[in-house]
Amino acid sequence: MVLKRIAALLTLWVVASGLSVSPAGAHKKERHQQPPPAAAQQAGSPGAAPASAAPMAGHDMGGMMDDMAKDRSKMSTFERFLDWLGRLHPVIIHFPIAFFPAALFTAAVGRRRPAFSKPVQFLVVTGGLIAPVAAVLGWLDAIGADPDPLLTVHRWLGTAVGIAGLALAIWAWKRPEEDRGPGMVWALAAITAAIVVQGWFGGALVHGIDHMNW
C-alpha cells in the first residue's frame, strides 16, 4: 500500500511539472550572443552551400563551446574560484539523487523486513548533508545567467530540496528510532518526488524543454 501511494505521488509530481512549464531559452548571457554560422552568412553568395547543409549545433553544444572559449584570464582569482566551484554542481547533485530514493526504498521495505532498515539513517544523513552543498554550488553555477523561468524554478526548487534534506538529516540523526515510521517514509517520498521534478528542469536547461518528449 505504501509503495502504491509513493508511485502515485511521483506520477502526480511529474505530470504537474510538465503542465506548468512554459517554453523558455536557457542559460548564460554569452550563450545568447553567438554569431550566425559562416555558412548562413554566405548563403546569398554564388556557389554557396545551401543553408540545410550547414551543421546544426545543439543548444548544449553551443553552451559548451562558449564556456571553453570564455576568457578566464580577465577574471579575478576569487571569481575564477567561484566559477570553478559552480562547475562542480553537476558532479555533487548525483549524491542526493542517489541517497534519498535509496533511503525511501529501504525505509519502506524495512517496515516489514527490519534488515533493510539498517542503512536508512546513513542514507538520510549523508544525502541531507550533501543536498545543501549541491544547492549552493547550483547558485554559483548560475552566476551571470539570464532571467529564465526554467532556471528560476530549478534554482528555488533545488534550494527547497537542500533545506528539506538537511532537516531530514537532523531528524534521522536525533531520532533514529523513527527512521521507519510513516512520517519519515512520506517525507522521503516527497523529497524524492521533488528530486524527480528538479531533474526534469535541469535536463530542460541543458537539452531543451522538449528533451523528454516521446
CSV table of C-alpha atoms in Angstrom, one decimal:
chain,number,residue,atom,x,y,z
A,1,MET,CA,0.0,0.0,0.0
A,2,VAL,CA,2.8,2.4,0.9
A,3,LEU,CA,4.7,1.7,-2.4
A,4,LYS,CA,1.5,2.3,-4.4
A,5,ARG,CA,0.9,5.6,-2.7
A,6,ILE,CA,4.6,6.6,-3.4
A,7,ALA,CA,4.2,5.7,-7.1
A,8,ALA,CA,1.0,7.7,-7.3
A,9,LEU,CA,2.7,10.7,-5.7
A,10,LEU,CA,5.7,10.6,-8.1
A,11,THR,CA,3.3,10.4,-11.1
A,12,LEU,CA,1.4,13.4,-9.9
A,13,TRP,CA,4.6,15.4,-9.5
A,14,VAL,CA,5.9,14.6,-12.9
A,15,VAL,CA,2.6,15.3,-14.6
A,16,ALA,CA,2.2,18.6,-12.8
A,17,SER,CA,5.6,19.8,-13.7
A,18,GLY,CA,5.1,19.0,-17.4
A,19,LEU,CA,1.8,21.0,-17.4
A,20,SER,CA,3.1,24.0,-15.5
A,21,VAL,CA,6.2,24.8,-17.5
A,22,SER,CA,6.3,27.4,-20.3
A,23,PRO,CA,8.9,27.3,-23.1
A,24,ALA,CA,12.0,29.3,-22.5
A,25,GLY,CA,15.5,29.6,-23.7
A,26,ALA,CA,18.3,28.8,-21.2
A,27,HIS,CA,21.4,29.9,-19.6
A,28,LYS,CA,24.2,32.3,-19.6
A,29,LYS,CA,24.4,35.7,-21.3
A,30,GLU,CA,27.2,34.7,-23.6
A,31,ARG,CA,25.2,31.8,-24.9
A,32,HIS,CA,22.6,34.2,-26.4
A,33,GLN,CA,25.2,36.2,-28.3
A,34,GLN,CA,26.6,33.6,-30.7
A,35,PRO,CA,27.3,34.9,-34.2
A,36,PRO,CA,25.5,33.3,-37.1
A,37,PRO,CA,27.3,30.4,-38.7
A,38,ALA,CA,29.6,31.3,-41.6
A,39,ALA,CA,27.6,29.1,-43.9
A,40,ALA,CA,24.5,31.2,-43.2
A,41,GLN,CA,26.4,34.5,-43.8
A,42,GLN,CA,27.5,33.3,-47.2
A,43,ALA,CA,24.1,31.8,-48.2
A,44,GLY,CA,23.5,34.6,-50.7
A,45,SER,CA,26.8,34.4,-52.5
A,46,PRO,CA,27.3,32.4,-55.7
A,47,GLY,CA,28.4,28.8,-55.2
A,48,ALA,CA,27.5,28.9,-51.5
A,49,ALA,CA,26.3,25.6,-50.0
A,50,PRO,CA,22.5,25.5,-49.1
A,51,ALA,CA,21.6,26.5,-45.6
A,52,SER,CA,20.4,23.0,-44.9
A,53,ALA,CA,24.0,21.7,-45.4
A,54,ALA,CA,25.3,23.8,-42.6
A,55,PRO,CA,25.9,21.8,-39.3
A,56,MET,CA,23.2,22.5,-36.7
A,57,ALA,CA,24.7,23.0,-33.3
A,58,GLY,CA,22.6,22.0,-30.4
A,59,HIS,CA,21.9,24.4,-27.5
A,60,ASP,CA,24.0,22.4,-25.1
A,61,MET,CA,26.9,22.1,-27.6
A,62,GLY,CA,26.9,25.9,-28.2
A,63,GLY,CA,27.0,26.5,-24.5
A,64,MET,CA,29.9,24.1,-24.1
A,65,MET,CA,31.8,25.9,-26.8
A,66,ASP,CA,31.1,29.2,-25.2
A,67,ASP,CA,32.3,28.0,-21.9
A,68,MET,CA,35.5,26.7,-23.5
A,69,ALA,CA,36.1,29.9,-25.3
A,70,LYS,CA,35.4,32.1,-22.3
A,71,ASP,CA,38.4,34.2,-21.4
A,72,ARG,CA,39.0,33.4,-17.7
A,73,SER,CA,42.3,35.4,-17.7
A,74,LYS,CA,40.3,38.6,-17.1
A,75,MET,CA,38.6,37.2,-14.0
A,76,SER,CA,40.0,37.7,-10.6
A,77,THR,CA,41.3,34.8,-8.6
A,78,PHE,CA,38.2,34.8,-6.4
A,79,GLU,CA,35.8,34.9,-9.4
A,80,ARG,CA,37.7,32.1,-11.0
A,81,PHE,CA,37.4,30.1,-7.8
A,82,LEU,CA,33.7,30.7,-7.6
A,83,ASP,CA,33.3,29.7,-11.2
A,84,TRP,CA,35.3,26.6,-10.7
A,85,LEU,CA,33.1,25.6,-7.7
A,86,GLY,CA,30.0,26.2,-9.6
A,87,ARG,CA,31.1,23.7,-12.3
A,88,LEU,CA,31.2,21.0,-9.6
A,89,HIS,CA,27.4,21.3,-9.3
A,90,PRO,CA,26.7,18.5,-11.9
A,91,VAL,CA,29.0,16.2,-10.0
A,92,ILE,CA,27.7,16.8,-6.5
A,93,ILE,CA,24.0,16.5,-7.3
A,94,HIS,CA,24.3,12.8,-8.1
A,95,PHE,CA,24.7,12.0,-4.4
A,96,PRO,CA,21.4,13.3,-3.0
A,97,ILE,CA,19.8,12.0,-6.2
A,98,ALA,CA,21.0,8.5,-5.3
A,99,PHE,CA,20.8,8.6,-1.5
A,100,PHE,CA,17.2,9.9,-0.9
A,101,PRO,CA,15.5,7.4,-3.2
A,102,ALA,CA,17.6,4.6,-1.7
A,103,ALA,CA,16.6,5.8,1.7
A,104,LEU,CA,12.9,5.8,0.7
A,105,PHE,CA,13.2,2.2,-0.6
A,106,THR,CA,15.0,0.9,2.5
A,107,ALA,CA,12.6,2.7,4.9
A,108,ALA,CA,9.5,1.4,3.1
A,109,VAL,CA,10.8,-2.2,2.8
A,110,GLY,CA,12.3,-2.0,6.3
A,111,ARG,CA,8.8,-1.7,7.8
A,112,ARG,CA,8.3,-5.4,7.1
A,113,ARG,CA,12.0,-6.5,6.8
A,114,PRO,CA,14.0,-5.0,9.6
A,115,ALA,CA,17.3,-5.9,8.0
A,116,PHE,CA,16.6,-3.4,5.2
A,117,SER,CA,16.1,-0.5,7.6
A,118,LYS,CA,19.7,-0.5,8.9
A,119,PRO,CA,21.1,1.8,6.2
A,120,VAL,CA,18.2,4.3,6.4
A,121,GLN,CA,19.9,6.7,8.9
A,122,PHE,CA,23.2,6.7,7.0
A,123,LEU,CA,21.5,7.4,3.7
A,124,VAL,CA,19.3,10.2,5.0
A,125,VAL,CA,22.0,11.9,7.0
A,126,THR,CA,24.6,11.7,4.1
A,127,GLY,CA,22.1,12.8,1.5
A,128,GLY,CA,20.8,15.6,3.8
A,129,LEU,CA,24.3,16.9,4.4
A,130,ILE,CA,25.3,16.9,0.7
A,131,ALA,CA,22.0,18.4,-0.6
A,132,PRO,CA,22.6,21.9,0.7
A,133,VAL,CA,26.1,21.9,-0.8
A,134,ALA,CA,24.7,20.9,-4.2
A,135,ALA,CA,22.2,23.8,-3.9
A,136,VAL,CA,24.9,26.3,-3.1
A,137,LEU,CA,27.0,25.1,-6.0
A,138,GLY,CA,24.0,25.4,-8.2
A,139,TRP,CA,23.6,29.1,-7.3
A,140,LEU,CA,27.3,29.6,-8.1
A,141,ASP,CA,26.9,27.8,-11.4
A,142,ALA,CA,24.1,30.2,-12.4
A,143,ILE,CA,26.1,33.4,-11.7
A,144,GLY,CA,25.6,35.7,-14.7
A,145,ALA,CA,22.7,33.8,-16.1
A,146,ASP,CA,19.8,35.5,-18.0
A,147,PRO,CA,16.4,35.7,-16.3
A,148,ASP,CA,14.7,32.5,-17.2
A,149,PRO,CA,11.5,30.8,-15.8
A,150,LEU,CA,13.1,27.4,-16.1
A,151,LEU,CA,16.2,28.4,-14.3
A,152,THR,CA,14.2,30.3,-11.6
A,153,VAL,CA,12.1,27.2,-10.8
A,154,HIS,CA,15.2,24.9,-10.9
A,155,ARG,CA,17.1,27.3,-8.6
A,156,TRP,CA,14.4,27.6,-5.9
A,157,LEU,CA,13.2,24.0,-6.0
A,158,GLY,CA,16.8,23.0,-5.6
A,159,THR,CA,17.1,25.3,-2.6
A,160,ALA,CA,14.0,23.8,-1.1
A,161,VAL,CA,15.3,20.3,-1.6
A,162,GLY,CA,18.6,21.3,0.1
A,163,ILE,CA,16.8,22.8,3.1
A,164,ALA,CA,14.4,19.9,3.4
A,165,GLY,CA,17.2,17.4,3.0
A,166,LEU,CA,19.2,19.0,5.9
A,167,ALA,CA,16.0,19.0,8.1
A,168,LEU,CA,15.6,15.2,7.4
A,169,ALA,CA,19.2,14.6,8.2
A,170,ILE,CA,18.8,16.3,11.6
A,171,TRP,CA,15.6,14.3,12.2
A,172,ALA,CA,17.2,11.0,11.3
A,173,TRP,CA,20.3,11.7,13.4
A,174,LYS,CA,18.4,12.7,16.5
A,175,ARG,CA,15.6,10.2,16.3
A,176,PRO,CA,16.9,7.1,14.6
A,177,GLU,CA,14.1,5.0,16.1
A,178,GLU,CA,11.7,6.9,13.7
A,179,ASP,CA,13.5,6.1,10.5
A,180,ARG,CA,10.9,3.5,9.5
A,181,GLY,CA,7.9,5.5,10.7
A,182,PRO,CA,5.2,6.7,8.3
A,183,GLY,CA,6.4,10.3,8.8
A,184,MET,CA,9.9,9.5,7.5
A,185,VAL,CA,8.5,7.4,4.7
A,186,TRP,CA,6.2,10.2,3.5
A,187,ALA,CA,8.9,12.8,3.9
A,188,LEU,CA,11.3,10.8,1.8
A,189,ALA,CA,8.6,10.2,-0.8
A,190,ALA,CA,8.0,13.9,-1.1
A,191,ILE,CA,11.7,14.8,-1.4
A,192,THR,CA,12.2,12.0,-3.9
A,193,ALA,CA,9.3,13.4,-6.0
A,194,ALA,CA,10.8,16.9,-5.8
A,195,ILE,CA,14.2,15.5,-7.0
A,196,VAL,CA,12.5,13.9,-10.0
A,197,VAL,CA,10.9,17.2,-10.9
A,198,GLN,CA,14.1,19.0,-10.2
A,199,GLY,CA,15.9,16.6,-12.6
A,200,TRP,CA,13.4,17.4,-15.3
A,201,PHE,CA,14.1,21.1,-15.0
A,202,GLY,CA,17.8,20.5,-15.0
A,203,GLY,CA,17.6,18.4,-18.2
A,204,ALA,CA,15.4,21.1,-19.8
A,205,LEU,CA,18.1,23.7,-19.1
A,206,VAL,CA,20.8,21.7,-20.7
A,207,HIS,CA,19.0,19.8,-23.5
A,208,GLY,CA,15.9,21.9,-24.1
A,209,ILE,CA,12.3,21.9,-22.8
A,210,ASP,CA,11.3,19.0,-25.2
A,211,HIS,CA,14.1,16.7,-24.0
A,212,MET,CA,11.6,14.2,-22.6
A,213,ASN,CA,9.1,14.2,-25.4
A,214,TRP,CA,8.1,10.8,-26.7
